[in-house]
């Protein structure tokens, strides 16, 4: 079945209404940078109509700052994220990740919402969003639900009901303490290439001790994951007590536990350890100086 | 008084096709449509090596819009093209791009639906041979029943000079290493497109499309359609890149579409998707090379022996030519008393190799120039001193027996090495990197610098007869049209050929217009390949212009009663009659001169220019003889940063010095060189195609990565012009030199940075970290 209809909606309610009527047959499109190649390759054979979300940019395309919470609309593009002053100042690892997405053309069209929903193993913004405790707001006809990023990922195939729900908000708590983070990405060329691997490390320091640590890897497992063991290992330690190699080793261990040995691990395991070592050294080094 | 210096030649005039290209006005293949056209889709095999029992078209015929479907038995003429390529297969598929049927329908969508509805019943699955080793194994099944052990017909070549084997046996120092390269796509942005039509008025089949080599396609189509050459007419459309590639794939779609056009009486349009183009177009052939060298105590090369195997795929129409070029170049531009080179082509059940910029040079230059660095290291010399000691100098003898006579082959490669090395401070950096790498951890980012040199035979040489054509017409307003059997495909030939005509007539280059090739208009100039457009096409333009100048002279001098021995000069858009005492007799505008000839005297101002170096006398058994009329020379330095912890290599700078005779248009020369260098970087670092089980897994540009804007470093080019007498004004061609030195320079830089040697391309993330592919 090919796409028969292209529909633009006037309001979020209309969009939800249409979705609830057409369900599996409807395909939401935001920037289209994931949808269009997938459509062409025959991935959406059962879809009959496209619902274009872009007219909702007025409502779903803003970055708002409310008390200690930053709200990013799902239609916000990577270009805007990487340039937003609040994100650059308080959530720099998200700005870094968005800056690594594709090329300027892709960043001008591609949205954070699309990146989250497609949830490729190499989805770049998902890595910092996981570290930053982002919450996702999903709307459906007659209600909304708010899901922490981590549980959205853990829910696997049932995480999101594409035939009923629309992502309407991404909420990120803003830090009020000495927090440092780093996002690193490795790809086969310097732009417009998917991550071969990515990592994010985020630590909060009080009195030279690590009071909070987030360690995330991307493109190593079916989707990005926090490395709980590594976070627990770092937590409570003085900066000088952390062995950055150990953090990498724990990330490697997690990957092997989750997926078993894979052929690509011959390369990925040593490299994730090295990336972790670099990120941890850099993050703690900066905080050590502060 | 007209001056003797060149006015237009040597200047960076704007490209003839520039404005149309940058404004998006250029008409490319897919922009062409015809009234009542049908759309064609090919139906491909599902398995790479399989017996085909039957093809059931009944469901496909039911798809609304379908007008015609052809299978192999519907081909009116010869169903097998040169290189064993079938137009359609009937009983056996030998690679994943083999097509069994072609459908013509009212829309592209319905043609695609019908293609999907074709039911192919398969019989026996044959072993899928995907590597040279598998195909050459003594018990390997035969891909074609009548080849010698899966060897490609006529693709074995030899260059034997002296007694390399014996010398290596006795040599004080012996070094052996092997190198391997991969399949890569030409990566043109525009996929193949063609539109075929039968013209009943002239009983001619007309083919328009993105065709690099119109005469190849004409010849192939004449055979397939069983028609004489003069009833097949090929008209080239705008081409969005080709680099050698738009040849076999054009042959397939043009021949299928033409058969459908003849049957339906309607125009048929065929456009490949990127996936189809990747699957069924030529790739750069992979070559594995085993090198052995014998050296004396002072680091002098005594002998090099090498054995190369080129992977051809299921069918091949280029290995026989590319391997000949490879055999001449495999030992590099070095003065080596004993050389023994053997090269073979091998069929496999994979995608096939063909022409891609460089045509076997990128593969063998990667091998020999990596090997030369390893030889230098083995004798404790730096790569610069080692090359300076061993490279050819003027009057040296090449292993083909050719003597490097500076009038034709300047052989200034030592100067070029010194130029690039002093410009980059090579030796100091090279030494510093060697020390620095030992002082840092094994996952650090380290710097490297690498050198490579090359020589490149000009034109086809002994591959075939190197004739070229051009037709030059002067109209009554003095404006000039240049036509040629050579094609413009983005390389800039239309501009440089017009520039030559402008120079010859002393007129402004804006007075000269180019027309895209049409085989009904132009003499067969052979294929536009081997960087030969400027030499063969340029000489033909000069020839045509010279004949026209003579005609004008023969009209005007008698008319003006010029004394015996007077001459006519063309300059400043005017013609000057000069007496033997160099006195100005008369001067009129060029346009006026044209008008007098055409309208007053009734003299034709159209001329066919022709260039022919004559037949080549080359001994193909031993590889002895004048392989090429001349050679280009080059030296390149690549500077890189290698992140040993992640495998990322960043190229920081490329510096090249090139000897090319004369740059007709320095801007186009730079463009050609830089374009080639970037493709060379892709070849070195990231491009590869996975066909390891016979299926093509690299299907589009998301997997087949080529360098992007962010990857491209500053590229410095030092153009060294020499006075040689080969092409027009001394030009020798620059289309391919840019690509071939880059991969070895980067590999050598990587070795300098890390102390580790990677002998397989590409130097991707995994090879840099692990030393081998995953
Ligand atoms: C050349 C190229 C390079 C790329 N490089 C990168 C890269 O480096 N890193 C990276 O992470 N990604 C990359 N991508 C992937 C893509 O650009 C990103 O994932 C992008 O963020 C997708 O956003 P979009 O708005 O284009 O999504 P769309 O294609 O419009 O939609 C993607 C999916 O999300 C759904 N969707 C969109 N919005 C909503 C919503 N509000 N509610 C519910 N469902 C929704 C759609 O139905 C669809 O399933 C690349 C893509 C291309 C083509």
mmCIF file of N, CA, C and O in Angstrom, chain B residues 234-272:
data_model
loop_
_atom_site.group_PDB
_atom_site.id
_atom_site.type_symbol
_atom_site.label_atom_id
_atom_site.label_comp_id
_atom_site.label_asym_id
_atom_site.label_seq_id
_atom_site.Cartn_x
_atom_site.Cartn_y
_atom_site.Cartn_z
ATOM 1 N N UNK B 234 23.718 8.042 -30.832
ATOM 2 C CA UNK B 234 23.815 8.305 -29.399
ATOM 3 C C UNK B 234 24.064 9.788 -29.187
ATOM 4 O O UNK B 234 24.996 10.356 -29.751
ATOM 5 N N UNK B 235 23.197 10.396 -28.403
ATOM 6 C CA UNK B 235 23.327 11.824 -28.100
ATOM 7 C C UNK B 235 23.508 11.961 -26.593
ATOM 8 O O UNK B 235 22.702 11.473 -25.815
ATOM 9 N N UNK B 236 24.579 12.619 -26.232
ATOM 10 C CA UNK B 236 24.900 12.701 -24.817
ATOM 11 C C UNK B 236 24.080 13.789 -24.137
ATOM 12 O O UNK B 236 23.941 14.884 -24.672
ATOM 13 N N UNK B 237 23.565 13.494 -22.952
ATOM 14 C CA UNK B 237 22.904 14.534 -22.154
ATOM 15 C C UNK B 237 23.934 15.135 -21.210
ATOM 16 O O UNK B 237 25.083 14.717 -21.197
ATOM 17 N N UNK B 238 23.514 16.121 -20.436
ATOM 18 C CA UNK B 238 24.379 16.575 -19.355
ATOM 19 C C UNK B 238 24.668 15.391 -18.445
ATOM 20 O O UNK B 238 23.827 14.515 -18.269
ATOM 21 N N UNK B 239 25.871 15.341 -17.898
ATOM 22 C CA UNK B 239 26.248 14.213 -17.048
ATOM 23 C C UNK B 239 26.649 14.739 -15.673
ATOM 24 O O UNK B 239 27.498 15.615 -15.573
ATOM 25 N N UNK B 240 26.047 14.186 -14.651
ATOM 26 C CA UNK B 240 26.377 14.573 -13.287
ATOM 27 C C UNK B 240 27.441 13.664 -12.719
ATOM 28 O O UNK B 240 27.214 12.945 -11.751
ATOM 29 N N UNK B 241 28.594 13.689 -13.315
ATOM 30 C CA UNK B 241 29.717 12.873 -12.840
ATOM 31 C C UNK B 241 29.695 11.501 -13.478
ATOM 32 O O UNK B 241 28.639 10.938 -13.771
ATOM 33 N N UNK B 242 30.882 10.971 -13.716
ATOM 34 C CA UNK B 242 30.967 9.633 -14.310
ATOM 35 C C UNK B 242 32.248 8.933 -13.855
ATOM 36 O O UNK B 242 32.211 7.820 -13.359
ATOM 37 N N UNK B 243 33.385 9.594 -14.047
ATOM 38 C CA UNK B 243 34.673 9.091 -13.541
ATOM 39 C C UNK B 243 35.034 7.720 -14.110
ATOM 40 O O UNK B 243 35.731 6.945 -13.476
ATOM 41 N N UNK B 244 34.491 7.428 -15.286
ATOM 42 C CA UNK B 244 34.740 6.120 -15.881
ATOM 43 C C UNK B 244 33.534 5.211 -15.790
ATOM 44 O O UNK B 244 33.422 4.225 -16.516
ATOM 45 N N UNK B 245 32.615 5.531 -14.891
ATOM 46 C CA UNK B 245 31.585 4.562 -14.514
ATOM 47 C C UNK B 245 30.393 4.426 -15.447
ATOM 48 O O UNK B 245 29.819 3.347 -15.549
ATOM 49 N N UNK B 246 29.999 5.500 -16.110
ATOM 50 C CA UNK B 246 28.734 5.418 -16.854
ATOM 51 C C UNK B 246 28.980 4.788 -18.218
ATOM 52 O O UNK B 246 28.895 5.426 -19.251
ATOM 53 N N UNK B 247 29.304 3.516 -18.151
ATOM 54 C CA UNK B 247 29.637 2.782 -19.356
ATOM 55 C C UNK B 247 28.875 1.461 -19.386
ATOM 56 O O UNK B 247 27.835 1.356 -20.027
ATOM 57 N N UNK B 248 29.315 0.462 -18.619
ATOM 58 C CA UNK B 248 28.609 -0.832 -18.627
ATOM 59 C C UNK B 248 27.146 -0.658 -18.231
ATOM 60 O O UNK B 248 26.249 -1.196 -18.890
ATOM 61 N N UNK B 249 26.912 0.086 -17.149
ATOM 62 C CA UNK B 249 25.535 0.226 -16.659
ATOM 63 C C UNK B 249 24.667 0.926 -17.701
ATOM 64 O O UNK B 249 23.481 0.619 -17.844
ATOM 65 N N UNK B 250 25.266 1.852 -18.452
ATOM 66 C CA UNK B 250 24.513 2.514 -19.527
ATOM 67 C C UNK B 250 24.220 1.538 -20.656
ATOM 68 O O UNK B 250 23.162 1.587 -21.284
ATOM 69 N N UNK B 251 25.207 0.664 -20.894
ATOM 70 C CA UNK B 251 25.036 -0.352 -21.932
ATOM 71 C C UNK B 251 23.829 -1.242 -21.607
ATOM 72 O O UNK B 251 23.019 -1.539 -22.478
ATOM 73 N N UNK B 252 23.714 -1.642 -20.336
ATOM 74 C CA UNK B 252 22.589 -2.519 -19.963
ATOM 75 C C UNK B 252 21.253 -1.808 -20.179
ATOM 76 O O UNK B 252 20.363 -2.332 -20.824
ATOM 77 N N UNK B 253 21.128 -0.624 -19.578
ATOM 78 C CA UNK B 253 19.795 -0.006 -19.622
ATOM 79 C C UNK B 253 19.487 0.497 -21.019
ATOM 80 O O UNK B 253 18.342 0.407 -21.472
ATOM 81 N N UNK B 254 20.485 0.985 -21.738
ATOM 82 C CA UNK B 254 20.212 1.470 -23.099
ATOM 83 C C UNK B 254 19.805 0.311 -23.993
ATOM 84 O O UNK B 254 18.888 0.440 -24.806
ATOM 85 N N UNK B 255 20.449 -0.842 -23.839
ATOM 86 C CA UNK B 255 20.098 -1.938 -24.748
ATOM 87 C C UNK B 255 18.714 -2.495 -24.414
ATOM 88 O O UNK B 255 17.917 -2.746 -25.309
ATOM 89 N N UNK B 256 18.396 -2.653 -23.146
ATOM 90 C CA UNK B 256 17.056 -3.156 -22.801
ATOM 91 C C UNK B 256 15.987 -2.167 -23.253
ATOM 92 O O UNK B 256 14.968 -2.547 -23.852
ATOM 93 N N UNK B 257 16.236 -0.885 -22.973
ATOM 94 C CA UNK B 257 15.231 0.129 -23.339
ATOM 95 C C UNK B 257 15.071 0.196 -24.857
ATOM 96 O O UNK B 257 13.955 0.337 -25.365
ATOM 97 N N UNK B 258 16.180 0.074 -25.581
ATOM 98 C CA UNK B 258 16.097 0.186 -27.041
ATOM 99 C C UNK B 258 15.292 -0.966 -27.628
ATOM 100 O O UNK B 258 14.489 -0.773 -28.552
ATOM 101 N N UNK B 259 15.477 -2.157 -27.086
ATOM 102 C CA UNK B 259 14.684 -3.297 -27.571
ATOM 103 C C UNK B 259 13.197 -3.014 -27.322
ATOM 104 O O UNK B 259 12.344 -3.222 -28.192
ATOM 105 N N UNK B 260 12.899 -2.497 -26.140
ATOM 106 C CA UNK B 260 11.500 -2.185 -25.816
ATOM 107 C C UNK B 260 10.960 -1.079 -26.722
ATOM 108 O O UNK B 260 9.803 -1.122 -27.155
ATOM 109 N N UNK B 261 11.774 -0.101 -27.044
ATOM 110 C CA UNK B 261 11.345 0.979 -27.943
ATOM 111 C C UNK B 261 11.009 0.436 -29.319
ATOM 112 O O UNK B 261 10.010 0.825 -29.931
ATOM 113 N N UNK B 262 11.863 -0.451 -29.814
ATOM 114 C CA UNK B 262 11.621 -1.011 -31.142
ATOM 115 C C UNK B 262 10.340 -1.832 -31.156
ATOM 116 O O UNK B 262 9.590 -1.818 -32.124
ATOM 117 N N UNK B 263 10.091 -2.547 -30.063
ATOM 118 C CA UNK B 263 8.900 -3.407 -30.025
ATOM 119 C C UNK B 263 7.614 -2.599 -29.854
ATOM 120 O O UNK B 263 6.579 -2.942 -30.411
ATOM 121 N N UNK B 264 7.688 -1.545 -29.046
ATOM 122 C CA UNK B 264 6.465 -0.801 -28.732
ATOM 123 C C UNK B 264 6.275 0.402 -29.640
ATOM 124 O O UNK B 264 5.184 0.985 -29.668
ATOM 125 N N UNK B 265 7.355 0.814 -30.309
ATOM 126 C CA UNK B 265 7.273 2.031 -31.103
ATOM 127 C C UNK B 265 7.179 3.286 -30.258
ATOM 128 O O UNK B 265 6.817 4.351 -30.741
ATOM 129 N N UNK B 266 7.525 3.170 -28.995
ATOM 130 C CA UNK B 266 7.416 4.333 -28.112
ATOM 131 C C UNK B 266 8.752 4.622 -27.442
ATOM 132 O O UNK B 266 9.566 3.716 -27.256
ATOM 133 N N UNK B 267 8.967 5.871 -27.064
ATOM 134 C CA UNK B 267 10.180 6.183 -26.317
ATOM 135 C C UNK B 267 10.173 5.438 -24.981
ATOM 136 O O UNK B 267 9.101 5.278 -24.372
ATOM 137 N N UNK B 268 11.315 4.985 -24.549
ATOM 138 C CA UNK B 268 11.409 4.294 -23.264
ATOM 139 C C UNK B 268 12.481 4.982 -22.420
ATOM 140 O O UNK B 268 13.599 5.178 -22.870
ATOM 141 N N UNK B 269 12.079 5.320 -21.212
ATOM 142 C CA UNK B 269 12.995 6.001 -20.305
ATOM 143 C C UNK B 269 13.384 5.038 -19.185
ATOM 144 O O UNK B 269 12.531 4.344 -18.645
ATOM 145 N N UNK B 270 14.652 5.015 -18.878
ATOM 146 C CA UNK B 270 15.118 4.167 -17.773
ATOM 147 C C UNK B 270 16.038 4.987 -16.884
ATOM 148 O O UNK B 270 16.968 5.632 -17.370
ATOM 149 N N UNK B 271 15.749 4.973 -15.606
ATOM 150 C CA UNK B 271 16.581 5.684 -14.631
ATOM 151 C C UNK B 271 16.890 4.708 -13.511
ATOM 152 O O UNK B 271 15.978 4.070 -12.979
ATOM 153 N N UNK B 272 18.136 4.571 -13.172
ATOM 154 C CA UNK B 272 18.484 3.648 -12.083
ATOM 155 C C UNK B 272 18.296 4.318 -10.739
ATOM 156 O O UNK B 272 18.553 5.513 -10.590
#
